[in-house]
Amino acid sequence: DRAGMKVGVLIFKINGQRFKDFIEADRILRRGQSGKAIANEVLRGGRELTLHVVLAKFGIRFSLLVMSFSGLLFMVIGAFIALYRPLFKAARLLGLAFLMFGFFMTVSTLRRDVDYDTFAAARDVTMLICILLGIATWLHSSYYFPKERPEILAKPWIPYVPYVIGLMLGVFF
């Protein structure tokens, strides 16, 4: 929209490179330098045009900012809950679940890599572990909070079922 493109314009080359999908197009754009023009070859109304686009120097979507802030807030609340009442198992479990959810929310907004490398793979695996085990920890904490559930806790294997399911899903993914 900043390059004078209108609805219905089809981009078929960016800087002379063809691409298969929007992810590959985004990767090509990210390799460009901020403040410098790149050539987009487009098809508009049956005519081929070359539009020169100057990449923005800085830009962040408001929704990503809100998501990152919410994730940080989750982590602060989780740390507060776990550290304020460390003697209660429910507080430790709920705090840990909040920390994992917060980590997932914060890091998932920062996932726009030019190249997928070892760091990106480790981050994605850590995010997957955090969301799956965060849900399992949250379910485990529900056996203790808001009130303890002795009928569930009488069977020692039941609290660990969500963790096993989470690990199985993690291996599947």
PDB file of C-alpha atoms in Angstrom:
ATOM      1  CA  ASP A   1       0.000   0.000   0.000  1.00  0.00           C
ATOM      2  CA  ARG A   2       2.976   2.340   0.437  1.00  0.00           C
ATOM      3  CA  ALA A   3       4.178   1.687  -3.124  1.00  0.00           C
ATOM      4  CA  GLY A   4       1.008   2.780  -4.860  1.00  0.00           C
ATOM      5  CA  MET A   5      -0.265  -0.767  -5.245  1.00  0.00           C
ATOM      6  CA  LYS A   6      -3.991  -1.204  -5.388  1.00  0.00           C
ATOM      7  CA  VAL A   7      -6.370  -4.072  -4.642  1.00  0.00           C
ATOM      8  CA  GLY A   8      -6.067  -6.725  -7.332  1.00  0.00           C
ATOM      9  CA  VAL A   9      -2.393  -6.100  -8.110  1.00  0.00           C
ATOM     10  CA  LEU A  10      -0.418  -9.341  -8.418  1.00  0.00           C
ATOM     11  CA  ILE A  11       3.248  -9.242  -7.401  1.00  0.00           C
ATOM     12  CA  PHE A  12       5.250 -11.869  -9.264  1.00  0.00           C
ATOM     13  CA  LYS A  13       8.881 -10.758  -8.707  1.00  0.00           C
ATOM     14  CA  ILE A  14      10.682  -8.900  -5.947  1.00  0.00           C
ATOM     15  CA  ASN A  15      14.147  -7.633  -6.863  1.00  0.00           C
ATOM     16  CA  GLY A  16      14.131  -9.929  -9.885  1.00  0.00           C
ATOM     17  CA  GLN A  17      13.419 -13.034  -7.760  1.00  0.00           C
ATOM     18  CA  ARG A  18      10.330 -15.189  -8.141  1.00  0.00           C
ATOM     19  CA  PHE A  19       8.655 -16.651  -5.053  1.00  0.00           C
ATOM     20  CA  LYS A  20       6.138 -19.403  -4.269  1.00  0.00           C
ATOM     21  CA  ASP A  21       4.207 -17.919  -1.349  1.00  0.00           C
ATOM     22  CA  PHE A  22       3.967 -14.947   0.996  1.00  0.00           C
ATOM     23  CA  ILE A  23       6.529 -16.445   3.399  1.00  0.00           C
ATOM     24  CA  GLU A  24       9.170 -16.576   0.690  1.00  0.00           C
ATOM     25  CA  ALA A  25       8.198 -13.059  -0.469  1.00  0.00           C
ATOM     26  CA  ASP A  26       8.537 -11.791   3.099  1.00  0.00           C
ATOM     27  CA  ARG A  27      11.971 -13.434   3.350  1.00  0.00           C
ATOM     28  CA  ILE A  28      13.122 -11.658   0.168  1.00  0.00           C
ATOM     29  CA  LEU A  29      11.849  -8.326   1.507  1.00  0.00           C
ATOM     30  CA  ARG A  30      13.637  -8.827   4.839  1.00  0.00           C
ATOM     31  CA  ARG A  31      16.936  -9.347   3.044  1.00  0.00           C
ATOM     32  CA  GLY A  32      16.651  -5.838   1.597  1.00  0.00           C
ATOM     33  CA  GLN A  33      18.132  -2.845   3.375  1.00  0.00           C
ATOM     34  CA  SER A  34      15.953  -0.353   5.214  1.00  0.00           C
ATOM     35  CA  GLY A  35      15.672   2.975   3.438  1.00  0.00           C
ATOM     36  CA  LYS A  36      16.722   1.544   0.045  1.00  0.00           C
ATOM     37  CA  ALA A  37      14.421   0.925  -2.904  1.00  0.00           C
ATOM     38  CA  ILE A  38      13.617  -2.518  -4.225  1.00  0.00           C
ATOM     39  CA  ALA A  39      11.858  -3.306  -7.496  1.00  0.00           C
ATOM     40  CA  ASN A  40       8.505  -5.082  -7.380  1.00  0.00           C
ATOM     41  CA  GLU A  41       7.332  -6.410 -10.711  1.00  0.00           C
ATOM     42  CA  VAL A  42       3.542  -6.505 -10.683  1.00  0.00           C
ATOM     43  CA  LEU A  43       0.657  -7.325 -12.955  1.00  0.00           C
ATOM     44  CA  ARG A  44      -2.117  -4.704 -12.929  1.00  0.00           C
ATOM     45  CA  GLY A  45      -4.965  -4.713 -15.396  1.00  0.00           C
ATOM     46  CA  GLY A  46      -3.144  -7.087 -17.739  1.00  0.00           C
ATOM     47  CA  ARG A  47      -0.032  -4.861 -17.858  1.00  0.00           C
ATOM     48  CA  GLU A  48       3.344  -5.556 -16.278  1.00  0.00           C
ATOM     49  CA  LEU A  49       4.653  -2.684 -14.170  1.00  0.00           C
ATOM     50  CA  THR A  50       7.757  -2.180 -12.055  1.00  0.00           C
ATOM     51  CA  LEU A  51       7.095  -0.349  -8.806  1.00  0.00           C
ATOM     52  CA  HIS A  52      10.015   0.826  -6.691  1.00  0.00           C
ATOM     53  CA  VAL A  53       9.358   0.371  -2.990  1.00  0.00           C
ATOM     54  CA  VAL A  54      11.456   1.973  -0.266  1.00  0.00           C
ATOM     55  CA  LEU A  55      11.581  -0.342   2.736  1.00  0.00           C
ATOM     56  CA  ALA A  56      10.403   1.231   5.973  1.00  0.00           C
ATOM     57  CA  LYS A  57      13.093   2.114   8.464  1.00  0.00           C
ATOM     58  CA  PHE A  58      11.044   1.003  11.450  1.00  0.00           C
ATOM     59  CA  GLY A  59       7.621  -0.416  11.893  1.00  0.00           C
ATOM     60  CA  ILE A  60       5.841  -2.501  14.472  1.00  0.00           C
ATOM     61  CA  ARG A  61       2.228  -3.544  14.554  1.00  0.00           C
ATOM     62  CA  PHE A  62       0.235  -2.482  17.580  1.00  0.00           C
ATOM     63  CA  SER A  63      -1.162  -6.004  18.009  1.00  0.00           C
ATOM     64  CA  LEU A  64       2.380  -7.422  18.352  1.00  0.00           C
ATOM     65  CA  LEU A  65       3.221  -4.785  20.916  1.00  0.00           C
ATOM     66  CA  VAL A  66       0.106  -5.631  22.951  1.00  0.00           C
ATOM     67  CA  MET A  67       0.847  -9.372  22.722  1.00  0.00           C
ATOM     68  CA  SER A  68       4.451  -8.885  23.870  1.00  0.00           C
ATOM     69  CA  PHE A  69       3.355  -6.650  26.733  1.00  0.00           C
ATOM     70  CA  SER A  70       0.686  -9.189  27.744  1.00  0.00           C
ATOM     71  CA  GLY A  71       3.283 -11.978  27.744  1.00  0.00           C
ATOM     72  CA  LEU A  72       5.602  -9.931  29.935  1.00  0.00           C
ATOM     73  CA  LEU A  73       2.701  -9.175  32.259  1.00  0.00           C
ATOM     74  CA  PHE A  74       1.893 -12.899  32.478  1.00  0.00           C
ATOM     75  CA  MET A  75       5.516 -13.616  33.411  1.00  0.00           C
ATOM     76  CA  VAL A  76       5.549 -10.909  36.096  1.00  0.00           C
ATOM     77  CA  ILE A  77       2.282 -12.165  37.594  1.00  0.00           C
ATOM     78  CA  GLY A  78       3.519 -15.777  37.469  1.00  0.00           C
ATOM     79  CA  ALA A  79       6.766 -14.869  39.219  1.00  0.00           C
ATOM     80  CA  PHE A  80       4.833 -12.871  41.818  1.00  0.00           C
ATOM     81  CA  ILE A  81       2.415 -15.735  42.538  1.00  0.00           C
ATOM     82  CA  ALA A  82       5.185 -18.344  42.788  1.00  0.00           C
ATOM     83  CA  LEU A  83       7.541 -16.211  44.869  1.00  0.00           C
ATOM     84  CA  TYR A  84       4.927 -14.655  47.152  1.00  0.00           C
ATOM     85  CA  ARG A  85       3.553 -18.017  48.378  1.00  0.00           C
ATOM     86  CA  PRO A  86       6.297 -20.594  47.711  1.00  0.00           C
ATOM     87  CA  LEU A  87       5.062 -22.952  50.436  1.00  0.00           C
ATOM     88  CA  PHE A  88       1.819 -23.655  48.573  1.00  0.00           C
ATOM     89  CA  LYS A  89       2.060 -26.183  45.760  1.00  0.00           C
ATOM     90  CA  ALA A  90      -0.853 -24.518  43.966  1.00  0.00           C
ATOM     91  CA  ALA A  91       0.991 -21.175  43.905  1.00  0.00           C
ATOM     92  CA  ARG A  92       4.190 -22.755  42.576  1.00  0.00           C
ATOM     93  CA  LEU A  93       2.346 -24.655  39.841  1.00  0.00           C
ATOM     94  CA  LEU A  94       0.127 -21.738  38.832  1.00  0.00           C
ATOM     95  CA  GLY A  95       3.105 -19.365  38.809  1.00  0.00           C
ATOM     96  CA  LEU A  96       5.088 -21.742  36.622  1.00  0.00           C
ATOM     97  CA  ALA A  97       2.155 -22.097  34.228  1.00  0.00           C
ATOM     98  CA  PHE A  98       1.862 -18.305  33.967  1.00  0.00           C
ATOM     99  CA  LEU A  99       5.610 -18.025  33.310  1.00  0.00           C
ATOM    100  CA  MET A 100       5.396 -20.562  30.499  1.00  0.00           C
ATOM    101  CA  PHE A 101       2.324 -18.929  28.941  1.00  0.00           C
ATOM    102  CA  GLY A 102       4.015 -15.524  29.175  1.00  0.00           C
ATOM    103  CA  PHE A 103       7.185 -16.808  27.558  1.00  0.00           C
ATOM    104  CA  PHE A 104       5.155 -18.333  24.731  1.00  0.00           C
ATOM    105  CA  MET A 105       3.178 -15.119  24.182  1.00  0.00           C
ATOM    106  CA  THR A 106       6.257 -12.875  24.239  1.00  0.00           C
ATOM    107  CA  VAL A 107       8.490 -15.008  22.024  1.00  0.00           C
ATOM    108  CA  SER A 108       5.789 -15.961  19.512  1.00  0.00           C
ATOM    109  CA  THR A 109       5.414 -12.303  18.512  1.00  0.00           C
ATOM    110  CA  LEU A 110       9.119 -12.096  17.646  1.00  0.00           C
ATOM    111  CA  ARG A 111       9.123 -14.962  15.108  1.00  0.00           C
ATOM    112  CA  ARG A 112      10.017 -13.274  11.827  1.00  0.00           C
ATOM    113  CA  ASP A 113      13.308 -14.783  10.726  1.00  0.00           C
ATOM    114  CA  VAL A 114      15.093 -14.130   7.473  1.00  0.00           C
ATOM    115  CA  ASP A 115      16.760 -17.546   7.596  1.00  0.00           C
ATOM    116  CA  TYR A 116      15.744 -20.519   9.707  1.00  0.00           C
ATOM    117  CA  ASP A 117      18.855 -21.414  11.709  1.00  0.00           C
ATOM    118  CA  THR A 118      19.719 -23.347  14.876  1.00  0.00           C
ATOM    119  CA  PHE A 119      18.642 -20.490  17.142  1.00  0.00           C
ATOM    120  CA  ALA A 120      15.240 -20.249  15.465  1.00  0.00           C
ATOM    121  CA  ALA A 121      14.767 -24.026  15.747  1.00  0.00           C
ATOM    122  CA  ALA A 122      15.717 -23.994  19.446  1.00  0.00           C
ATOM    123  CA  ARG A 123      13.335 -21.098  20.049  1.00  0.00           C
ATOM    124  CA  ASP A 124      10.482 -22.908  18.309  1.00  0.00           C
ATOM    125  CA  VAL A 125      11.106 -26.113  20.272  1.00  0.00           C
ATOM    126  CA  THR A 126      11.209 -24.122  23.526  1.00  0.00           C
ATOM    127  CA  MET A 127       7.952 -22.384  22.612  1.00  0.00           C
ATOM    128  CA  LEU A 128       6.296 -25.732  21.895  1.00  0.00           C
ATOM    129  CA  ILE A 129       7.511 -27.149  25.209  1.00  0.00           C
ATOM    130  CA  CYS A 130       6.305 -24.049  27.059  1.00  0.00           C
ATOM    131  CA  ILE A 131       2.787 -24.084  25.645  1.00  0.00           C
ATOM    132  CA  LEU A 132       2.256 -27.833  26.032  1.00  0.00           C
ATOM    133  CA  LEU A 133       3.766 -28.120  29.507  1.00  0.00           C
ATOM    134  CA  GLY A 134       2.195 -24.781  30.490  1.00  0.00           C
ATOM    135  CA  ILE A 135      -1.248 -26.218  29.810  1.00  0.00           C
ATOM    136  CA  ALA A 136      -0.331 -29.407  31.691  1.00  0.00           C
ATOM    137  CA  THR A 137       0.979 -27.396  34.669  1.00  0.00           C
ATOM    138  CA  TRP A 138      -2.150 -25.244  34.682  1.00  0.00           C
ATOM    139  CA  LEU A 139      -4.324 -28.379  34.740  1.00  0.00           C
ATOM    140  CA  HIS A 140      -2.159 -29.841  37.511  1.00  0.00           C
ATOM    141  CA  SER A 141      -2.568 -26.656  39.561  1.00  0.00           C
ATOM    142  CA  SER A 142      -6.351 -26.961  39.228  1.00  0.00           C
ATOM    143  CA  TYR A 143      -6.171 -30.046  41.460  1.00  0.00           C
ATOM    144  CA  TYR A 144      -4.988 -27.755  44.292  1.00  0.00           C
ATOM    145  CA  PHE A 145      -6.576 -24.379  43.526  1.00  0.00           C
ATOM    146  CA  PRO A 146      -9.084 -22.838  44.286  1.00  0.00           C
ATOM    147  CA  LYS A 147      -9.565 -25.794  46.633  1.00  0.00           C
ATOM    148  CA  GLU A 148      -7.722 -29.049  46.978  1.00  0.00           C
ATOM    149  CA  ARG A 149      -9.327 -32.017  45.226  1.00  0.00           C
ATOM    150  CA  PRO A 150      -8.592 -35.059  47.446  1.00  0.00           C
ATOM    151  CA  GLU A 151     -10.571 -37.447  45.224  1.00  0.00           C
ATOM    152  CA  ILE A 152      -8.169 -36.717  42.334  1.00  0.00           C
ATOM    153  CA  LEU A 153      -5.028 -36.529  44.460  1.00  0.00           C
ATOM    154  CA  ALA A 154      -5.834 -39.914  46.071  1.00  0.00           C
ATOM    155  CA  LYS A 155      -4.713 -41.510  42.817  1.00  0.00           C
ATOM    156  CA  PRO A 156      -1.084 -40.405  42.400  1.00  0.00           C
ATOM    157  CA  TRP A 157      -0.944 -41.027  38.642  1.00  0.00           C
ATOM    158  CA  ILE A 158      -3.841 -38.702  37.676  1.00  0.00           C
ATOM    159  CA  PRO A 159      -1.975 -35.356  38.097  1.00  0.00           C
ATOM    160  CA  TYR A 160       0.687 -36.544  35.682  1.00  0.00           C
ATOM    161  CA  VAL A 161      -1.645 -37.509  32.829  1.00  0.00           C
ATOM    162  CA  PRO A 162      -1.642 -33.973  31.316  1.00  0.00           C
ATOM    163  CA  TYR A 163       2.181 -34.008  31.269  1.00  0.00           C
ATOM    164  CA  VAL A 164       2.257 -37.348  29.452  1.00  0.00           C
ATOM    165  CA  ILE A 165      -0.300 -36.091  26.915  1.00  0.00           C
ATOM    166  CA  GLY A 166       1.704 -32.873  26.487  1.00  0.00           C
ATOM    167  CA  LEU A 167       4.938 -34.784  25.910  1.00  0.00           C
ATOM    168  CA  MET A 168       3.226 -37.090  23.415  1.00  0.00           C
ATOM    169  CA  LEU A 169       1.856 -34.079  21.509  1.00  0.00           C
ATOM    170  CA  GLY A 170       5.314 -32.490  21.603  1.00  0.00           C
ATOM    171  CA  VAL A 171       6.870 -35.582  20.051  1.00  0.00           C
ATOM    172  CA  PHE A 172       4.075 -35.687  17.477  1.00  0.00           C
ATOM    173  CA  PHE A 173       4.606 -32.052  16.499  1.00  0.00           C
TER     174      PHE A 173
END
